[in-house]
Coordinates of C-alpha atoms and ligand atoms in Angstrom, one line a residue:
X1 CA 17.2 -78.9 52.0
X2 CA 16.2 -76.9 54.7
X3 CA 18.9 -76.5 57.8
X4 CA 17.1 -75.9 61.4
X5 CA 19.9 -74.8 63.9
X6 CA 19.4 -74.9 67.9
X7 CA 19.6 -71.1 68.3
X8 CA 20.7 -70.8 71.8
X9 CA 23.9 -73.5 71.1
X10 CA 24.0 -73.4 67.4
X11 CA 23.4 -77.3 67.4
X12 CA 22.2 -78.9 64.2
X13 CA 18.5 -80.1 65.1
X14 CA 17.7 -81.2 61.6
X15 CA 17.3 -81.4 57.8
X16 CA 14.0 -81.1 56.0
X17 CA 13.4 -81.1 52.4
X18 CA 12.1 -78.0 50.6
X19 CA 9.4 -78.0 48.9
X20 CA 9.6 -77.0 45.1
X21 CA 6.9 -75.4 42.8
X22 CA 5.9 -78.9 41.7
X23 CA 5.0 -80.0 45.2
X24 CA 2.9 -76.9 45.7
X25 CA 0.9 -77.9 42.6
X26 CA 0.5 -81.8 43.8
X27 CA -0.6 -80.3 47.2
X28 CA -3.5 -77.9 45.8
X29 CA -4.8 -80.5 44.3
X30 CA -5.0 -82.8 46.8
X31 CA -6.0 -80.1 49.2
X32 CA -9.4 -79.0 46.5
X33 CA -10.2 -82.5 46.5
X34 CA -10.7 -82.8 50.4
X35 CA -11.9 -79.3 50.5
X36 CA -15.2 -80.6 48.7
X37 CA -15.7 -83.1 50.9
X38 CA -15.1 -81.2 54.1
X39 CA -17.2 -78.2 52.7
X40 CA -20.1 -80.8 52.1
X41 CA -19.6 -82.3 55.8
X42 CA -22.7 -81.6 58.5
X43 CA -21.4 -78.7 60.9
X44 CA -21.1 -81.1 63.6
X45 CA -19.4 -83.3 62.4
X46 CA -16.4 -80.7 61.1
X47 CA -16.9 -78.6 64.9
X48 CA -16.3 -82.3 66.2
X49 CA -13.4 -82.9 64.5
X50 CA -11.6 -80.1 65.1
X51 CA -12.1 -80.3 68.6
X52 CA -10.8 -83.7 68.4
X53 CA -7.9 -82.1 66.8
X54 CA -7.9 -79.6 69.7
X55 CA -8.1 -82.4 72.1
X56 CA -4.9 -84.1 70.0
X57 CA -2.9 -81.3 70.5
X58 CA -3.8 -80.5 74.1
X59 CA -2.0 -84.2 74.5
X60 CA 0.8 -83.1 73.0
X61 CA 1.5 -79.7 74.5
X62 CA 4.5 -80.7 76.4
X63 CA 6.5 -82.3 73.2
X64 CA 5.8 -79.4 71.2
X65 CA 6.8 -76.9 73.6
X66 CA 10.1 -78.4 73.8
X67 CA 10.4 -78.9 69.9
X68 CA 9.8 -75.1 70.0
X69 CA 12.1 -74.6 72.6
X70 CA 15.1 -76.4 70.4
X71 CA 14.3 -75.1 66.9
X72 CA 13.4 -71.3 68.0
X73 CA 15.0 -70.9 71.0
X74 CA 11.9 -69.8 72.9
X75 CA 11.5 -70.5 76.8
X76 CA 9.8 -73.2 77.9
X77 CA 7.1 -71.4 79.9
X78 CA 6.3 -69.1 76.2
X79 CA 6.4 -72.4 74.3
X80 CA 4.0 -74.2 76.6
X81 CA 1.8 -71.4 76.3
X82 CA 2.0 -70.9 72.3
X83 CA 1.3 -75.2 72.1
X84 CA -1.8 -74.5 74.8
X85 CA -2.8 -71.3 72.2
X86 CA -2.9 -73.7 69.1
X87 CA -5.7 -75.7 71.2
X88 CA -7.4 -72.7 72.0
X89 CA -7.4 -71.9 68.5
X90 CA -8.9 -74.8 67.6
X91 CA -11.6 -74.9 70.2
X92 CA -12.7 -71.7 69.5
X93 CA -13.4 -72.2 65.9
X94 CA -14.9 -75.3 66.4
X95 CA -17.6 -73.8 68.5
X96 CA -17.8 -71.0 65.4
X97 CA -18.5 -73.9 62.6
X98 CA -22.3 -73.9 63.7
X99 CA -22.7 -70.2 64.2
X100 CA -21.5 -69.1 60.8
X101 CA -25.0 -67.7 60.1
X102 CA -26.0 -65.5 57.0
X103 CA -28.6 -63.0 57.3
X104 CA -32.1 -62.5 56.1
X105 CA -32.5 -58.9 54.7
X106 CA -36.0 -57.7 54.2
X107 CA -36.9 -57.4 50.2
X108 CA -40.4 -56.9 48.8
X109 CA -41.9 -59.8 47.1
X110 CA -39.8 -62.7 47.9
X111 CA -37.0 -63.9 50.5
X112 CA -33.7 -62.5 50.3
X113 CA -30.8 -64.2 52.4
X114 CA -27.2 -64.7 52.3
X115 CA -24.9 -67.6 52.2
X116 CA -21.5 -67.8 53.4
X117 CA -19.6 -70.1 51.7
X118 CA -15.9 -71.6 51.9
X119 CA -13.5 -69.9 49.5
X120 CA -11.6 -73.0 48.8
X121 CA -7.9 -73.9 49.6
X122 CA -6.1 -70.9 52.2
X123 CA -2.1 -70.6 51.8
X124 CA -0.8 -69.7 55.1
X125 CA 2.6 -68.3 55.0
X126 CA 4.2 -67.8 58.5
X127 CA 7.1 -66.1 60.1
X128 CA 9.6 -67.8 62.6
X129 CA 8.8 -65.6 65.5
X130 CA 5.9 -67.3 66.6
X131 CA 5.6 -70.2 64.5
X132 CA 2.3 -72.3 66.5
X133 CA 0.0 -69.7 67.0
X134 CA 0.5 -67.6 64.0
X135 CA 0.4 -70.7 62.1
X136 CA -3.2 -71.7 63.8
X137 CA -4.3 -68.2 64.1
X138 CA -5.2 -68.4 60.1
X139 CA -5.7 -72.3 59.8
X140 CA -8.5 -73.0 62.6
X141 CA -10.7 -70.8 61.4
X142 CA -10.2 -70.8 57.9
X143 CA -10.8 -75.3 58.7
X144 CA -13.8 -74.4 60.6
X145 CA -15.1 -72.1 57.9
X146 CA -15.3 -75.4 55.2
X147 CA -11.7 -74.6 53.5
X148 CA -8.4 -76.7 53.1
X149 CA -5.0 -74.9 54.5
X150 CA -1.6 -75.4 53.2
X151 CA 1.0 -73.8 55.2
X152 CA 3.9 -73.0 54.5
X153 CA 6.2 -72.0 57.5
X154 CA 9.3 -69.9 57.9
X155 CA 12.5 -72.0 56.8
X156 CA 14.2 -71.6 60.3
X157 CA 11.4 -73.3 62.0
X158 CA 9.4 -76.3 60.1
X159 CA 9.3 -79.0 63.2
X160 CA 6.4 -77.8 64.9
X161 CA 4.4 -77.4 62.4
X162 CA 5.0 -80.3 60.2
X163 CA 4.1 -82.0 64.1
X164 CA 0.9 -80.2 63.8
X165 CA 0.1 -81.8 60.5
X166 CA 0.8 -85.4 61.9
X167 CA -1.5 -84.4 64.6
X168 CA -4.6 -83.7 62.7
X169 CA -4.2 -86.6 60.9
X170 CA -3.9 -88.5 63.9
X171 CA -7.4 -86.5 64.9
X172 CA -9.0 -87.8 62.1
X173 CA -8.9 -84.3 59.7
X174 CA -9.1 -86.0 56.2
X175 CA -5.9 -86.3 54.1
X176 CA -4.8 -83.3 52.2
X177 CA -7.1 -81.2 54.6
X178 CA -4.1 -79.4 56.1
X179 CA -0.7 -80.0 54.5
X180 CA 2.2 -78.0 56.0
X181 CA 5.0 -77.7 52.9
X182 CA 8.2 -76.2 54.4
X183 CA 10.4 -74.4 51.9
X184 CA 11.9 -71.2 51.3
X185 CA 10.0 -67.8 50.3
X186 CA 10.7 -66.9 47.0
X187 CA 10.1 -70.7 45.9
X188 CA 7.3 -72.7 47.9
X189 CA 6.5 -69.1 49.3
X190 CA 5.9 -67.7 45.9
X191 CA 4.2 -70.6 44.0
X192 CA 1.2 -70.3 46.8
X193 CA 0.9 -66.6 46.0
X194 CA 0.9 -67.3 42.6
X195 CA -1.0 -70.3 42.2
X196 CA -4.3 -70.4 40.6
X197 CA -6.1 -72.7 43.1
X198 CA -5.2 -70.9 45.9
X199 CA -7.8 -68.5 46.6
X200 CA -6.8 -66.8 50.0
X201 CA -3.0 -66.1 51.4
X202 CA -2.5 -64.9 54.8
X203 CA 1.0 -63.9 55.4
X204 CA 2.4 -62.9 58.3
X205 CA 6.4 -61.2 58.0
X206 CA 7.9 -58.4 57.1
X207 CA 6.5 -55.6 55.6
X208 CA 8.7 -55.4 52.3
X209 CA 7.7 -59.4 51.5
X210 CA 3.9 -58.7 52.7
X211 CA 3.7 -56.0 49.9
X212 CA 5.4 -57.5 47.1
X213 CA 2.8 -60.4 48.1
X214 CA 0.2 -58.1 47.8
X215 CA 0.9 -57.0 44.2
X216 CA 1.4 -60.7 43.2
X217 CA -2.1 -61.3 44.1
X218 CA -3.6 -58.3 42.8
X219 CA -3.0 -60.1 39.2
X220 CA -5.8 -62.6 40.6
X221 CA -7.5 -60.7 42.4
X222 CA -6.7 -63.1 45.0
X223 CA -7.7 -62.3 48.8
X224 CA -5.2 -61.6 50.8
X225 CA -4.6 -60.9 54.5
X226 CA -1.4 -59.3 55.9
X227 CA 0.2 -59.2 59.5
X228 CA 3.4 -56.9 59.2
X229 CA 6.1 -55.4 61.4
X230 CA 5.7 -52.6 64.1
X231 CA 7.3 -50.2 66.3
X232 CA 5.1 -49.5 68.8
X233 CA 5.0 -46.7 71.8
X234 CA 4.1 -47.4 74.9
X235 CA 3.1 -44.4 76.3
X236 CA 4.0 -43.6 79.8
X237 CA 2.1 -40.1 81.5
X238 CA 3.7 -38.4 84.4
X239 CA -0.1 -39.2 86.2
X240 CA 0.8 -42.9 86.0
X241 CA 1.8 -45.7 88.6
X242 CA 5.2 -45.3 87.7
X243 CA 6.5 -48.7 89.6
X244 CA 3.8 -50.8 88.0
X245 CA 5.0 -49.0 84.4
X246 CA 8.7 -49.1 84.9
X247 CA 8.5 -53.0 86.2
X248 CA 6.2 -54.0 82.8
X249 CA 8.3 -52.3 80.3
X250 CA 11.0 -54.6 80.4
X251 CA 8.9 -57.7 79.3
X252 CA 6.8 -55.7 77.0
X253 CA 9.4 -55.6 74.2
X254 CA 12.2 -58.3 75.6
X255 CA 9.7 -61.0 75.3
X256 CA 10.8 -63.4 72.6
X257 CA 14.0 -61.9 72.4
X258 CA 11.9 -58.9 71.0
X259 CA 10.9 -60.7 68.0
X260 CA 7.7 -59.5 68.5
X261 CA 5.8 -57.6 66.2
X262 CA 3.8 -56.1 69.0
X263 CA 6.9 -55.6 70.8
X264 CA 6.4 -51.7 72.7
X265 CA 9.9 -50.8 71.2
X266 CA 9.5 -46.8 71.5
X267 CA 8.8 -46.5 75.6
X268 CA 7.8 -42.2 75.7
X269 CA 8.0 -40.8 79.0
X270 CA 6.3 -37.1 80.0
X271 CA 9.9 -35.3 81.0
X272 CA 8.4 -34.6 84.7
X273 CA 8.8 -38.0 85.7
X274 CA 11.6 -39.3 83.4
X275 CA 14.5 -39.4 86.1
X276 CA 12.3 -41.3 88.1
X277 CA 11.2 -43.6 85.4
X278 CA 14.4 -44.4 84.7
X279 CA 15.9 -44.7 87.9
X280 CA 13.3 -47.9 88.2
X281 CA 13.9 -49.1 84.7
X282 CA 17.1 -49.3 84.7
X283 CA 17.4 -52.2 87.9
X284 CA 14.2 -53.7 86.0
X285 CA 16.4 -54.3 82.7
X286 CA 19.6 -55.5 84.2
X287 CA 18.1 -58.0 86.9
X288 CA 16.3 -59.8 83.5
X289 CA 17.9 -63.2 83.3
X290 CA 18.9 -64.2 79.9
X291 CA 20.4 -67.8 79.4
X292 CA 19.0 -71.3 78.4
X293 CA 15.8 -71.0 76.9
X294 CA 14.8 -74.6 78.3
X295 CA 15.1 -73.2 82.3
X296 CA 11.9 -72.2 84.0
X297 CA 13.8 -69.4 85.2
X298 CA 15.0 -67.8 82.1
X299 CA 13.2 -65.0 80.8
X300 CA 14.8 -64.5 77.6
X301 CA 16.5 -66.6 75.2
X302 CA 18.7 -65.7 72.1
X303 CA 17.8 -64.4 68.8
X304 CA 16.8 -67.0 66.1
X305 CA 19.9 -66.8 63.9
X306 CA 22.9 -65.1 62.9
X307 CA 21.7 -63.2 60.3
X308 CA 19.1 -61.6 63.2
X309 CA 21.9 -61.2 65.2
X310 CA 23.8 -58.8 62.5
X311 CA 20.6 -57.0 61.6
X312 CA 19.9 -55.8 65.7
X313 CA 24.0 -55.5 66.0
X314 CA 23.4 -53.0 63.5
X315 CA 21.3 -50.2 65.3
X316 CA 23.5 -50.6 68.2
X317 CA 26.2 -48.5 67.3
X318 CA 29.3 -47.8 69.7
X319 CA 28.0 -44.2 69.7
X320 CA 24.6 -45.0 71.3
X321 CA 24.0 -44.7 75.3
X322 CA 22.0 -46.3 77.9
X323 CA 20.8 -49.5 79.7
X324 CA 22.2 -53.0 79.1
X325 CA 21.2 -55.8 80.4
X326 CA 23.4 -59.1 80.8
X327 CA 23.8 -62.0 77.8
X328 CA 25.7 -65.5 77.6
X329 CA 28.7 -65.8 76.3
X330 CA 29.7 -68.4 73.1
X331 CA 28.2 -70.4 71.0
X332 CA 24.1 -69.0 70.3
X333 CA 22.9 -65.9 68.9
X334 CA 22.6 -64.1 71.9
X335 CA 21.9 -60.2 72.1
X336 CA 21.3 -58.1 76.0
X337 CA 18.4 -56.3 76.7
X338 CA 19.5 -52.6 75.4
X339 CA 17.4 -49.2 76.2
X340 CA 18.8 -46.4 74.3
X341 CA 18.3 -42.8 75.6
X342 CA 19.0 -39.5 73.6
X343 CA 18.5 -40.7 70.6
X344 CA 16.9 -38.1 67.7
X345 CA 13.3 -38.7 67.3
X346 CA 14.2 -40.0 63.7
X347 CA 16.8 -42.2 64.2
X348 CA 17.0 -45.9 62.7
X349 CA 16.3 -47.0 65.8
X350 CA 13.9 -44.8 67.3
X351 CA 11.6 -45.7 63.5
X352 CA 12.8 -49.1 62.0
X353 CA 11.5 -52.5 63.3
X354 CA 15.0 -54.0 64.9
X355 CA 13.3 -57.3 65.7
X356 CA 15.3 -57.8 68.9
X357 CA 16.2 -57.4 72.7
X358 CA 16.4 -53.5 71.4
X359 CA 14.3 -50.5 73.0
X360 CA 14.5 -46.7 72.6
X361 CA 13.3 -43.6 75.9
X362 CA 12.4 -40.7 74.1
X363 CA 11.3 -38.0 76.6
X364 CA 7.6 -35.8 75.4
X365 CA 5.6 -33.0 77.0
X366 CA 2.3 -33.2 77.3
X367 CA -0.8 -35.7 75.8
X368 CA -0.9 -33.5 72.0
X369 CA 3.6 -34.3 72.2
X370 CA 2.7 -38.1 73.6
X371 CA 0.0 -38.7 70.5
X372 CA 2.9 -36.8 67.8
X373 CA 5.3 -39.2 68.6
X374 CA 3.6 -41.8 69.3
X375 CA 2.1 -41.6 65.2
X376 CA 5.2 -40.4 64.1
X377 CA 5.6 -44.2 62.5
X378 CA 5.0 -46.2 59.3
X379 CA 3.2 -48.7 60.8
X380 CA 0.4 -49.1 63.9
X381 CA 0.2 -52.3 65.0
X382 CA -0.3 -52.1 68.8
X383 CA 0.7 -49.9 71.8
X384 CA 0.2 -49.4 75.2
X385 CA -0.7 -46.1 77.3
X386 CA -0.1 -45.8 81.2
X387 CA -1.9 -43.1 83.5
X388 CA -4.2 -43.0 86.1
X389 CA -6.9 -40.9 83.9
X390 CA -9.7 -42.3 82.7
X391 CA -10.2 -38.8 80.1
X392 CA -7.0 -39.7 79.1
X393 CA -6.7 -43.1 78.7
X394 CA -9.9 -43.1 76.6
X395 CA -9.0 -39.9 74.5
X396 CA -5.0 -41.8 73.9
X397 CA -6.5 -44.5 72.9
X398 CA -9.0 -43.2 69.8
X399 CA -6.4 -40.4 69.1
X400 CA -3.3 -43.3 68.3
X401 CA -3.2 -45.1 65.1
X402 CA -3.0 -48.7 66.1
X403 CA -5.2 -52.2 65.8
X404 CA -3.9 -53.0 69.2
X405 CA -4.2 -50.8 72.1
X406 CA -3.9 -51.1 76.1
X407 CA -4.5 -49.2 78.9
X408 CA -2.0 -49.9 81.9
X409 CA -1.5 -53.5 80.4
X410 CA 1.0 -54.9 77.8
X411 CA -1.7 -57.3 76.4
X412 CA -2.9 -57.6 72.8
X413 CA -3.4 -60.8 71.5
X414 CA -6.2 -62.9 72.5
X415 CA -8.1 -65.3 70.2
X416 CA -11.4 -64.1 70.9
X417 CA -10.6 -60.4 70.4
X418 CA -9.7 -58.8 67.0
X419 CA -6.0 -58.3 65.7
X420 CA -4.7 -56.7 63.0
X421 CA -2.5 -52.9 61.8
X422 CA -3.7 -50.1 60.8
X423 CA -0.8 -48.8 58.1
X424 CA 2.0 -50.5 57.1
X425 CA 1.5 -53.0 59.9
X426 CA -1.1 -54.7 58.3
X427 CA -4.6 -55.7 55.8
X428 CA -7.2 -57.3 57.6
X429 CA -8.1 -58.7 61.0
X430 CA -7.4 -62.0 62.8
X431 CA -8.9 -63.7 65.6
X432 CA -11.9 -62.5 67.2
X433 CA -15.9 -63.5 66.8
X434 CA -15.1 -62.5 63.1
X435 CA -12.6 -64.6 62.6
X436 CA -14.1 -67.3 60.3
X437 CA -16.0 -65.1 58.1
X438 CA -12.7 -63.6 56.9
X439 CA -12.4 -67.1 55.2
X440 CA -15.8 -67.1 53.4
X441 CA -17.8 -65.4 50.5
X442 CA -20.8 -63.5 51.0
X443 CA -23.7 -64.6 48.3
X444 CA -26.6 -63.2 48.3
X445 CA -29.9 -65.0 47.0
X446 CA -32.9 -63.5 46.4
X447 CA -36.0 -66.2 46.3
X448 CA -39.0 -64.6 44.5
X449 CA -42.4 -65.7 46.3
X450 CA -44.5 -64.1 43.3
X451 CA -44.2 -67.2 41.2
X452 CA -43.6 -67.4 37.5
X453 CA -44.9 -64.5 34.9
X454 CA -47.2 -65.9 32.9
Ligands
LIG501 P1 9.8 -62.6 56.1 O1 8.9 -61.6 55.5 O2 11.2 -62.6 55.6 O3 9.2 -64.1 56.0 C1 8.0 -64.4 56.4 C2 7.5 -65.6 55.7 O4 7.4 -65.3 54.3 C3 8.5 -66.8 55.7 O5 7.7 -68.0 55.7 C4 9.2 -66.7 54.4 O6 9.7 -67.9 53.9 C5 8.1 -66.1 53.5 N1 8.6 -65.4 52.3 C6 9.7 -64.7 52.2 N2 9.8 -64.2 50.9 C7 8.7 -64.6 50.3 C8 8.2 -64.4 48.9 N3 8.9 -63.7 48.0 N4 7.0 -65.0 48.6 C9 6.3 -65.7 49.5 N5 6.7 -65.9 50.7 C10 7.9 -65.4 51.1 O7 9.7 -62.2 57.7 P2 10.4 -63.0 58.9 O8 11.8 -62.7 58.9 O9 10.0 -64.5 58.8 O10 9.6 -62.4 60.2 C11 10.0 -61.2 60.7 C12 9.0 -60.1 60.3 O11 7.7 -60.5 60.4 C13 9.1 -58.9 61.2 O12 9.1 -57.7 60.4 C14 7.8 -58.9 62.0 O13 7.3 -57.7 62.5 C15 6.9 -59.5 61.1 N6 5.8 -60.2 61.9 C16 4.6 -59.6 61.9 C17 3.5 -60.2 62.7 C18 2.2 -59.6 62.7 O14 1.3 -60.3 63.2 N7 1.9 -58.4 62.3 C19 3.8 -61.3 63.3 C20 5.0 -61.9 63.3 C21 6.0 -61.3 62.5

């Protein structure tokens, strides 16, 4: 049995059973039965469906917000938007179901054209940190592109989308379309990765889980796509509105507690305008409020569990300086925002994904010293890069190693623009106007117009 806790009271919320190798195989097959008969459906009436399914969810934005709100401690005003994204989702591969052209490629004596087809049944395997939309960010368009999706999603947090499920039968998806089986990793987690009627996983987590993943599939050949951890800078130049920087920082990694992979956890400042930088972070971090994830005013709720709690406690050692922010007291998992300063370059916490409320300042000199540091990390997931030149914004942004980039902006995830990791943060893309093909096959069929030999 599965145990979901109420993060910010520590509240049991409920038990739900785990799902055992067995159940994963029941659940293929169901799901390669209804896969044939979706693939074989006309485009319009799958796009149709799914926007029905959109349309279901859109009714239901409010409940799941709040069943977000209680089983991941998110606030409200996130978890309305993450229901609203799941929609989004949906629409948007919907309108992608008739669009998912081949191409006609020009070949001497006959017809040559290519046929993207469904690979078959997708196993989704999501984190806790943003359980809707990383959930749909796989499963809409992998539907829309003709395949059946079993998710699996993080043990912490299986209400929303075992909700999700109910929905889309209520939308009128066909049974065994999209099954959500909640269970642990290395059980229901593993018997996905390793099952022969899977053809596709997509996993989003941590980077150590997303590569033993990828060796497990490499013994099928199965396809895989992978959405790991980050550290990313956010780059701040001395040329820069400094206010507008200073008074975004604070959200840019504190949002959702910092469990975030695209949280901007390494904030690099050009040492001419440090003191000032700081002297308008430092009101910015301790004026967050921090408190009941359920109040429109709270900006930041608690971690998701204790075991989170201990692993950001960790990099915050007594010896450490800088910023703090203000917490609750009792019963929750909650952690203040923290902005370390002097800290070496290579400390744990300047290079390690904390996964929390947990930033480091690290001063540099000029743009070749920003780009250093800024690719002196594992991974390149996003990042963000503040100044006032054009030049410079553009020749930042080709020189640092990232999927995810913005320019005097925090923003990298929208569904109808690519996202994915260059290094350890990731393999593949998401979203985007290519999102559906990552869930097909490319034939190509060559039709000879010169008629039998004879
Ligand atoms: P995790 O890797 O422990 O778990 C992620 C999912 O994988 C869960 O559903 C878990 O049950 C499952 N899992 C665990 N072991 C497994 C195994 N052996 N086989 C199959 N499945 C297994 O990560 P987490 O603690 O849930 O999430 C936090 C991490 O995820 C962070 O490192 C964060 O950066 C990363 N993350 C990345 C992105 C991204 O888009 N790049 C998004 C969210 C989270």
């Amino acid at each position: 049995m599965l145990q979901v806790l109420n993060p910010a009271t520590e509240d049991p919320v409920a038990t739900v059973p785990a799902a055992t190798p067995a159940d994963v195989d029941a659940a293929v097959a169901r799901a390669a039965a209804a896969q044939r008969g979706w693939a074989a459906a006309a485009p319009a009436d799958r796009a149709r469906l799914l926007r029905r399914f959109a349309s279901v969810v859109d009714g239901h934005v409010e409940e799941l917000a709040r069943l977000e709100v209680t089983e991941a401690g998110h606030t409200i005003g996130n978890a309305r938007w993450e229901a609203g994204n799941v929609r989004d989702l949906l629409d948007f591969a919907a309108g992608g179901v008739e669009r998912l052209n081949g191409r006609q490629i020009p070949v001497a004596g006959g017809l040559d054209i290519t046929i993207l087809e469904p690979l078959g049944v997708v196993g989704v395997i999501a984190p806790w940190n943003f359980p809707m939309p990383i959930a749909a960010w796989a499963t809409a368009p992998a539907l829309a592109a003709g395949n059946a999706v079993i998710l699996k999603p993080a043990e912490t947090t299986p209400l929303t989308a075992l909700r999700l499920a109910e929905l889309a039968l209520e939308a009128g998806l066909p049974e065994g379309l999209f099954q959500v089986l909640p269970g642990t990793g290395p059980v229901a987690g593993n018997a996905l990765v390793e099952h022969p009627g899977i053809a596709k996983i997509v996993f989003t987590g941590s980077t150590r889980v997303g590569k033993s993943i990828m060796a497990k599939c490499a013994g099928q050949v199965k396809r895989v796509t992978l959405e790991l951890g980050g550290k990313s800078p956010n780059i701040v130049f001395a040329d820069a509105d400094l206010e507008a920087a200073a008074a975004a920082a604070p959200m840019a990694f504190l949002d959702n507690s910092g469990q975030d992979c695209c949280a901007r956890t390494r904030i690099l400042v050009q040492r001419s305008a440090y003191d000032r930088f700081m002297a308008l972070l430092t009101p910015a971090i301790e004026e967050i409020v921090v408190g009941d994830p359920s109040d429109e005013r709270t900006q930041m709720g608690p971690l998701i569990s204790r075991a989170q709690l201990d692993r950001v406690r960790s990099y915050v050692t007594d010896d450490l300086t800088g910023i703090r922010g203000k917490a609750p007291e009792g019963p929750g998992f909650w952690f203040p925002p923290t902005v370390l300063t002097d800290v070496p370059e290579d400390a744990p916490c300047a290079v390690e994904e904390i996964f929390g409320p947990v930033a480091v300042v690290l001063p540099f000199e000029d743009e070749a010293d920003a780009i250093r540091l800024a690719n002196a990390t594992e991974y390149g997931l996003s990042g963000s890069i503040w100044t006032r030149d054009v030049g410079r914004a553009l020749r930042a942004s080709r020189a640092v190693r990232a999927g995810n980039l913005s320019v005097n902006s925090h923003s990298s995830v929208r569904y109808w623009t690519p996202f994915g990791g260059y290094q350890q943060s990731g393999l593949g893309r998401e979203l985007g106007p290519d999102a559906l093909t990552a869930f097909t096959e490319t034939k190509n069929v060559f039709i000879s117009t010169e008629g039998p030999a004879l």
